[in-house]
């Protein structure tokens, strides 16, 4: 047992592996590798300030996604000055505010993506603990401070003496900016930061920031509005000084803001990226530049490492954490994480890159849906599509922990439409094969082939790779058995007749067989579908396979990819649509019921869940992904690919045993 000290002057005892969400600050002393890779104290905070102070929320919070409309007057004025061509109106600095704002957003997003990618791989990772949806929701408005700064700059440019018509470059202004930051800014920030950790200010403001134990670049600017006012007042000291003394320049101001963003984002990454040779060449650098591991200790140990970007003040005032150097070295030595289970997926539409976990965190934390504003990013989207033609290898996009299993999701750089093109077949198969061999090399025990449309035309449901590499140790799982089990349990009890419609996959054949064996009539609408099923099932259909031209005879439809809108509209009122494909059905009818694609609710023991899987709700996972996890948990030694179907009852029982829960069948239509 380890002693945990409570700041409300009481003590409790707890194990180093157990933490709970509490309404007070709890510091737990944990042994090495209990929470992360280094001996430390873990601070467990509530997710929001217990007593929110004044000016906690941003003024434009009610505007939601339309908050940027408040910049319209100033942007309009800048554009007008260009069109009119009035030299008195046309101010270079005024014109640069919008590009600077866009650059800051791009700069921060690049750090967010880099941090998430590197943390997922595990190389140089600092803290092993994952993040959850509450942190993503809390940090979704990381761009508020950029909007706030832009407003102040527009106002300063217009109303303050010397704020307009600033030159491009002045050497003396750059030097003054550097000196003022190293002196007054860093010094004042240090003491303000220490004040924020006093229980009065902490409970009302700063606890909001410290709710994030595992930091991301977006954490760096997740503060109440009142804190940002003070931060801006500090950072504006060098800027206002050079402006009022006439030594200011666009490069000095833009460069200083970029430096703040750079250090802020870098310091909140959860991986160490400053190489040791930098400090070896110039040892005093450790006093004037912090590292991600240095600031990570502040979020886990709470009362050390208060400095902004220059640790010198922690050295001077004795608040330097003694384990800073140790953690720095340990983090640099950490190797890439080896997964136990790999889930293979691919992109859907071009804009789905923004919904990846390494893309836009808030979009990734919601079920996939098209957003009109993503069309504004078409140059980035087009560039990524071109990059996928060059980079022809899988890449890691997500990691999870389930009990002792390390799970990773790898993405194949292809889009859904490409799987329908015959001339792309060889290229896609080669990439999948390389991913299989890479998982084998890294020691994974299971690889789940969660690729949509990876049917018999592409690789015979993965059988191609097993036959080509008979000594393969990693087990390939296509998840069909669990998909069948979930579909069978999604059909309402008492159902006597089911309509099967859509492209006939391995899952569709297996479901049809199981339904016939249970005495449930399977109705199809097209002769070619009937012939394929009849040949496959033969006498095993028990006479329950029938063909009908009527759309109104069944209240339960099992549907695949090629169900047409016309067919869907012919269904009776109150029909339940259950997809057996990985792509959801377009909900056209408000008087009908729609189930999700085959999926289950994940247990709470699954860690680091902060993104949604395609179009599924939060903490809901597709059965094709769950199947690989079950295969590893149960230690099953056979492949589940090709035309093989595992024992459906055995798979279903294992799924429930490990805490996965079936989703509720819809009972109310949208109307």
Short mmCIF file of C-alpha atoms in Angstrom, two decimals, residues 311-643:
data_model
loop_
_atom_site.label_atom_id
_atom_site.label_comp_id
_atom_site.label_asym_id
_atom_site.label_seq_id
_atom_site.Cartn_x
_atom_site.Cartn_y
_atom_site.Cartn_z
CA UNK A 311 13.35 26.52 -16.06
CA UNK A 312 15.86 28.95 -14.53
CA UNK A 313 13.25 30.36 -12.13
CA UNK A 314 12.46 26.88 -10.80
CA UNK A 315 16.17 26.43 -10.13
CA UNK A 316 16.38 29.82 -8.41
CA UNK A 317 13.34 29.37 -6.16
CA UNK A 318 13.78 25.67 -5.41
CA UNK A 319 10.72 24.29 -7.20
CA UNK A 320 12.66 22.22 -9.73
CA UNK A 321 11.46 18.62 -9.63
CA UNK A 322 14.29 16.28 -8.67
CA UNK A 323 13.17 13.62 -11.15
CA UNK A 324 13.21 15.99 -14.17
CA UNK A 325 16.54 14.74 -15.53
CA UNK A 326 15.66 11.10 -14.85
CA UNK A 327 12.32 11.33 -16.62
CA UNK A 328 13.93 13.13 -19.55
CA UNK A 329 16.48 10.32 -20.05
CA UNK A 330 13.92 7.54 -19.59
CA UNK A 331 11.55 9.13 -22.10
CA UNK A 332 14.28 9.47 -24.71
CA UNK A 333 15.12 5.77 -24.32
CA UNK A 334 11.57 4.49 -24.80
CA UNK A 335 11.16 2.45 -27.96
CA UNK A 336 8.20 2.05 -30.26
CA UNK A 337 5.41 0.06 -28.62
CA UNK A 338 4.81 -3.47 -29.88
CA UNK A 339 1.10 -4.36 -30.18
CA UNK A 340 -0.58 -7.64 -29.24
CA UNK A 341 -3.54 -7.04 -31.54
CA UNK A 342 -3.62 -5.01 -34.74
CA UNK A 343 -6.83 -3.83 -36.38
CA UNK A 344 -6.50 -2.98 -40.07
CA UNK A 345 -8.79 -0.32 -41.54
CA UNK A 346 -8.87 2.07 -44.46
CA UNK A 347 -10.22 5.54 -45.13
CA UNK A 348 -13.75 6.06 -46.39
CA UNK A 349 -14.08 9.40 -48.19
CA UNK A 350 -11.24 11.90 -48.80
CA UNK A 351 -12.47 14.18 -46.01
CA UNK A 352 -12.38 11.25 -43.57
CA UNK A 353 -8.71 12.11 -42.94
CA UNK A 354 -9.95 14.89 -40.65
CA UNK A 355 -12.01 12.37 -38.65
CA UNK A 356 -9.00 10.19 -37.84
CA UNK A 357 -7.72 10.37 -34.28
CA UNK A 358 -4.55 12.02 -35.61
CA UNK A 359 -6.69 14.52 -37.52
CA UNK A 360 -9.11 16.92 -35.83
CA UNK A 361 -9.69 15.55 -32.29
CA UNK A 362 -13.20 16.96 -31.91
CA UNK A 363 -14.37 15.59 -35.27
CA UNK A 364 -12.82 12.23 -34.42
CA UNK A 365 -14.75 12.20 -31.13
CA UNK A 366 -18.09 12.25 -32.97
CA UNK A 367 -19.66 9.74 -35.39
CA UNK A 368 -18.56 10.46 -38.93
CA UNK A 369 -20.70 12.92 -40.85
CA UNK A 370 -19.99 15.27 -43.72
CA UNK A 371 -19.31 18.88 -42.74
CA UNK A 372 -19.68 21.66 -45.29
CA UNK A 373 -16.76 23.69 -43.93
CA UNK A 374 -14.32 20.86 -44.73
CA UNK A 375 -14.68 21.86 -48.37
CA UNK A 376 -12.67 24.96 -47.46
CA UNK A 377 -9.75 22.63 -46.83
CA UNK A 378 -9.82 21.10 -50.30
CA UNK A 379 -6.15 22.03 -51.01
CA UNK A 380 -5.09 20.02 -47.94
CA UNK A 381 -7.43 17.17 -48.86
CA UNK A 382 -6.10 17.06 -52.42
CA UNK A 383 -2.50 17.11 -51.16
CA UNK A 384 -3.21 14.17 -48.85
CA UNK A 385 -4.79 12.21 -51.69
CA UNK A 386 -1.66 12.76 -53.76
CA UNK A 387 0.45 11.68 -50.79
CA UNK A 388 -1.43 8.38 -50.54
CA UNK A 389 -0.33 7.59 -54.09
CA UNK A 390 3.29 7.99 -52.99
CA UNK A 391 3.19 6.56 -49.46
CA UNK A 392 1.96 3.00 -49.95
CA UNK A 393 2.26 1.63 -46.43
CA UNK A 394 -0.03 1.31 -43.43
CA UNK A 395 0.41 3.74 -40.54
CA UNK A 396 -0.73 3.65 -36.92
CA UNK A 397 -3.68 5.90 -36.04
CA UNK A 398 -4.85 4.72 -32.62
CA UNK A 399 -3.78 2.70 -29.59
CA UNK A 400 -5.85 1.22 -26.78
CA UNK A 401 -5.25 -0.90 -23.73
CA UNK A 402 -7.61 -3.69 -22.68
CA UNK A 403 -6.45 -5.46 -19.55
CA UNK A 404 -2.99 -6.72 -20.54
CA UNK A 405 -3.55 -6.42 -24.28
CA UNK A 406 -1.94 -3.60 -26.25
CA UNK A 407 -4.18 -2.75 -29.19
CA UNK A 408 -3.31 -0.70 -32.24
CA UNK A 409 -5.32 0.40 -35.27
CA UNK A 410 -3.45 0.73 -38.55
CA UNK A 411 -4.81 2.55 -41.60
CA UNK A 412 -4.21 1.57 -45.20
CA UNK A 413 -3.80 4.78 -47.27
CA UNK A 414 -6.70 3.99 -49.61
CA UNK A 415 -10.25 5.23 -49.91
CA UNK A 416 -13.38 3.11 -50.07
CA UNK A 417 -14.05 3.81 -53.73
CA UNK A 418 -10.67 2.34 -54.71
CA UNK A 419 -11.73 -1.11 -53.46
CA UNK A 420 -14.27 -1.29 -56.30
CA UNK A 421 -11.62 -0.74 -58.98
CA UNK A 422 -10.18 -3.94 -60.43
CA UNK A 423 -6.93 -2.26 -61.50
CA UNK A 424 -6.32 -1.31 -57.84
CA UNK A 425 -6.67 -4.89 -56.61
CA UNK A 426 -3.00 -5.88 -56.80
CA UNK A 427 -1.78 -2.66 -55.18
CA UNK A 428 -4.24 -2.92 -52.28
CA UNK A 429 -3.46 -6.59 -51.73
CA UNK A 430 0.26 -5.83 -51.60
CA UNK A 431 -0.28 -3.16 -48.94
CA UNK A 432 -2.44 -5.48 -46.84
CA UNK A 433 0.14 -8.25 -47.17
CA UNK A 434 2.91 -5.89 -46.07
CA UNK A 435 0.82 -4.89 -43.05
CA UNK A 436 0.28 -8.57 -42.16
CA UNK A 437 4.03 -9.27 -42.35
CA UNK A 438 4.83 -6.13 -40.37
CA UNK A 439 2.41 -7.20 -37.62
CA UNK A 440 4.10 -10.62 -37.65
CA UNK A 441 7.53 -9.01 -37.35
CA UNK A 442 6.42 -6.83 -34.41
CA UNK A 443 5.16 -9.87 -32.53
CA UNK A 444 1.40 -9.28 -32.75
CA UNK A 445 -0.63 -12.40 -32.01
CA UNK A 446 -3.77 -11.34 -33.91
CA UNK A 447 -4.51 -9.11 -36.89
CA UNK A 448 -8.17 -8.32 -37.54
CA UNK A 449 -8.98 -7.63 -41.17
CA UNK A 450 -11.51 -4.91 -40.59
CA UNK A 451 -11.17 -3.65 -44.15
CA UNK A 452 -14.50 -2.81 -45.72
CA UNK A 453 -15.19 -4.47 -49.06
CA UNK A 454 -12.31 -6.90 -48.55
CA UNK A 455 -14.54 -9.68 -49.93
CA UNK A 456 -13.79 -12.75 -51.99
CA UNK A 457 -13.03 -10.70 -55.12
CA UNK A 458 -10.13 -8.96 -53.37
CA UNK A 459 -8.35 -11.61 -51.29
CA UNK A 460 -10.90 -14.33 -50.52
CA UNK A 461 -11.53 -12.87 -47.09
CA UNK A 462 -7.84 -12.96 -46.19
CA UNK A 463 -7.26 -16.59 -47.20
CA UNK A 464 -4.73 -15.51 -49.85
CA UNK A 465 -2.23 -14.38 -47.21
CA UNK A 466 -2.50 -17.55 -45.13
CA UNK A 467 -1.87 -19.78 -48.14
CA UNK A 468 0.99 -17.62 -49.36
CA UNK A 469 2.63 -17.61 -45.90
CA UNK A 470 1.81 -21.00 -44.31
CA UNK A 471 4.22 -20.38 -41.40
CA UNK A 472 2.38 -17.21 -40.37
CA UNK A 473 2.24 -16.93 -36.56
CA UNK A 474 -0.06 -13.93 -36.38
CA UNK A 475 -3.67 -15.11 -36.60
CA UNK A 476 -5.85 -13.44 -39.23
CA UNK A 477 -9.42 -12.75 -38.14
CA UNK A 478 -12.09 -11.31 -40.43
CA UNK A 479 -14.74 -11.11 -37.70
CA UNK A 480 -17.51 -12.80 -39.69
CA UNK A 481 -18.49 -15.19 -36.87
CA UNK A 482 -19.08 -12.41 -34.37
CA UNK A 483 -20.88 -10.35 -37.02
CA UNK A 484 -23.29 -13.24 -37.56
CA UNK A 485 -23.79 -13.65 -33.79
CA UNK A 486 -24.58 -9.95 -33.34
CA UNK A 487 -27.00 -9.93 -36.29
CA UNK A 488 -28.86 -12.97 -35.00
CA UNK A 489 -29.21 -11.34 -31.59
CA UNK A 490 -30.38 -8.08 -33.17
CA UNK A 491 -33.45 -9.70 -34.70
CA UNK A 492 -36.45 -9.20 -32.36
CA UNK A 493 -37.69 -12.29 -30.56
CA UNK A 494 -40.73 -13.88 -32.14
CA UNK A 495 -39.69 -12.96 -35.69
CA UNK A 496 -40.75 -15.68 -38.14
CA UNK A 497 -39.76 -14.09 -41.46
CA UNK A 498 -36.79 -11.97 -42.54
CA UNK A 499 -36.11 -10.24 -45.86
CA UNK A 500 -32.48 -10.56 -46.99
CA UNK A 501 -31.44 -7.93 -49.51
CA UNK A 502 -28.07 -6.63 -50.63
CA UNK A 503 -24.70 -7.77 -51.90
CA UNK A 504 -24.24 -11.35 -50.62
CA UNK A 505 -21.11 -11.53 -48.50
CA UNK A 506 -19.70 -14.30 -46.34
CA UNK A 507 -21.71 -12.85 -43.44
CA UNK A 508 -24.95 -12.84 -45.46
CA UNK A 509 -24.56 -16.53 -46.38
CA UNK A 510 -23.81 -17.49 -42.76
CA UNK A 511 -26.77 -15.47 -41.40
CA UNK A 512 -29.13 -17.02 -43.95
CA UNK A 513 -27.93 -20.51 -42.97
CA UNK A 514 -28.33 -19.82 -39.23
CA UNK A 515 -31.81 -18.35 -39.66
CA UNK A 516 -32.99 -21.32 -41.69
CA UNK A 517 -31.61 -23.67 -39.05
CA UNK A 518 -33.60 -21.74 -36.42
CA UNK A 519 -36.78 -22.17 -38.44
CA UNK A 520 -37.02 -18.54 -39.55
CA UNK A 521 -38.04 -18.00 -43.17
CA UNK A 522 -35.49 -16.11 -45.29
CA UNK A 523 -37.06 -14.20 -48.17
CA UNK A 524 -35.10 -12.80 -51.13
CA UNK A 525 -36.36 -10.59 -53.95
CA UNK A 526 -34.04 -11.39 -56.86
CA UNK A 527 -33.55 -14.66 -58.68
CA UNK A 528 -29.78 -14.44 -58.84
CA UNK A 529 -29.61 -13.97 -55.06
CA UNK A 530 -31.93 -16.94 -54.54
CA UNK A 531 -29.83 -19.18 -56.81
CA UNK A 532 -26.57 -18.29 -55.02
CA UNK A 533 -28.08 -18.94 -51.60
CA UNK A 534 -29.83 -22.12 -52.74
CA UNK A 535 -26.60 -23.56 -54.18
CA UNK A 536 -24.70 -22.65 -51.01
CA UNK A 537 -27.29 -23.90 -48.52
CA UNK A 538 -28.80 -26.80 -50.49
CA UNK A 539 -30.83 -29.08 -48.26
CA UNK A 540 -29.53 -27.21 -45.19
CA UNK A 541 -32.05 -24.46 -45.91
CA UNK A 542 -34.72 -26.72 -44.39
CA UNK A 543 -37.17 -25.33 -46.95
CA UNK A 544 -37.03 -21.92 -45.28
CA UNK A 545 -35.41 -20.10 -48.22
CA UNK A 546 -38.05 -18.54 -50.48
CA UNK A 547 -38.21 -15.99 -53.27
CA UNK A 548 -40.90 -13.33 -53.34
CA UNK A 549 -41.73 -10.22 -55.35
CA UNK A 550 -43.56 -8.61 -52.44
CA UNK A 551 -41.84 -5.93 -50.35
CA UNK A 552 -44.62 -5.82 -47.77
CA UNK A 553 -44.45 -9.33 -46.35
CA UNK A 554 -41.53 -8.75 -43.92
CA UNK A 555 -41.13 -6.36 -41.01
CA UNK A 556 -37.42 -7.13 -40.54
CA UNK A 557 -34.93 -6.46 -43.33
CA UNK A 558 -31.30 -7.58 -43.28
CA UNK A 559 -29.66 -5.28 -45.80
CA UNK A 560 -26.28 -4.95 -47.51
CA UNK A 561 -24.43 -2.37 -49.56
CA UNK A 562 -26.47 -2.29 -52.76
CA UNK A 563 -29.96 -1.79 -51.35
CA UNK A 564 -31.50 0.93 -53.51
CA UNK A 565 -33.44 3.92 -52.23
CA UNK A 566 -36.40 2.82 -54.33
CA UNK A 567 -36.48 -0.56 -52.58
CA UNK A 568 -36.19 1.05 -49.17
CA UNK A 569 -39.19 3.28 -49.87
CA UNK A 570 -41.30 0.21 -50.68
CA UNK A 571 -40.91 -1.20 -47.17
CA UNK A 572 -43.93 -1.22 -44.87
CA UNK A 573 -44.30 1.38 -42.17
CA UNK A 574 -42.50 0.26 -39.01
CA UNK A 575 -39.96 -1.92 -40.83
CA UNK A 576 -36.72 -2.58 -38.95
CA UNK A 577 -33.59 -2.28 -41.13
CA UNK A 578 -30.54 -4.18 -39.83
CA UNK A 579 -27.35 -3.72 -41.91
CA UNK A 580 -25.03 -6.71 -42.29
CA UNK A 581 -22.37 -4.61 -44.05
CA UNK A 582 -19.84 -2.25 -42.48
CA UNK A 583 -21.41 0.75 -44.22
CA UNK A 584 -24.56 2.20 -42.60
CA UNK A 585 -27.81 2.48 -44.46
CA UNK A 586 -28.98 5.94 -45.45
CA UNK A 587 -31.96 6.70 -43.22
CA UNK A 588 -34.65 7.74 -45.68
CA UNK A 589 -37.77 6.77 -43.76
CA UNK A 590 -38.94 8.58 -40.63
CA UNK A 591 -41.60 5.93 -40.09
CA UNK A 592 -39.12 3.03 -39.95
CA UNK A 593 -36.46 1.80 -37.51
CA UNK A 594 -32.71 1.66 -38.24
CA UNK A 595 -30.15 -0.43 -36.41
CA UNK A 596 -26.43 0.39 -36.49
CA UNK A 597 -23.96 -1.68 -38.45
CA UNK A 598 -22.83 -4.81 -36.49
CA UNK A 599 -21.23 -3.39 -33.33
CA UNK A 600 -21.20 -3.64 -29.53
CA UNK A 601 -20.74 -1.39 -26.54
CA UNK A 602 -17.21 -1.62 -25.15
CA UNK A 603 -16.45 -2.28 -21.48
CA UNK A 604 -15.06 0.47 -19.26
CA UNK A 605 -11.81 -1.45 -18.96
CA UNK A 606 -10.94 -0.43 -22.52
CA UNK A 607 -8.58 2.53 -22.09
CA UNK A 608 -7.59 5.54 -24.18
CA UNK A 609 -10.91 5.74 -26.00
CA UNK A 610 -11.29 9.31 -27.22
CA UNK A 611 -12.47 8.85 -30.81
CA UNK A 612 -15.37 7.22 -32.62
CA UNK A 613 -15.01 4.39 -35.07
CA UNK A 614 -16.34 5.74 -38.35
CA UNK A 615 -20.08 6.41 -37.94
CA UNK A 616 -20.56 4.50 -34.68
CA UNK A 617 -21.42 6.32 -31.41
CA UNK A 618 -18.91 6.88 -28.61
CA UNK A 619 -17.44 3.76 -26.99
CA UNK A 620 -19.14 1.54 -29.57
CA UNK A 621 -16.85 -0.75 -31.56
CA UNK A 622 -17.50 -2.71 -34.75
CA UNK A 623 -17.59 -6.48 -34.37
CA UNK A 624 -14.82 -6.82 -36.96
CA UNK A 625 -12.54 -5.04 -34.52
CA UNK A 626 -13.84 -6.77 -31.39
CA UNK A 627 -13.32 -10.19 -32.98
CA UNK A 628 -9.54 -9.72 -33.03
CA UNK A 629 -9.53 -8.74 -29.35
CA UNK A 630 -11.56 -11.83 -28.40
CA UNK A 631 -9.25 -14.05 -30.43
CA UNK A 632 -6.28 -12.81 -28.42
CA UNK A 633 -8.05 -12.88 -25.04
CA UNK A 634 -9.22 -16.46 -25.54
CA UNK A 635 -5.92 -17.59 -27.05
CA UNK A 636 -7.59 -19.23 -30.04
CA UNK A 637 -4.96 -20.68 -32.35
CA UNK A 638 -6.85 -20.95 -35.63
CA UNK A 639 -7.23 -18.35 -38.36
CA UNK A 640 -10.72 -17.03 -39.04
CA UNK A 641 -10.52 -16.08 -42.67
CA UNK A 642 -11.39 -17.46 -46.08
CA UNK A 643 -14.75 -19.23 -45.94
#
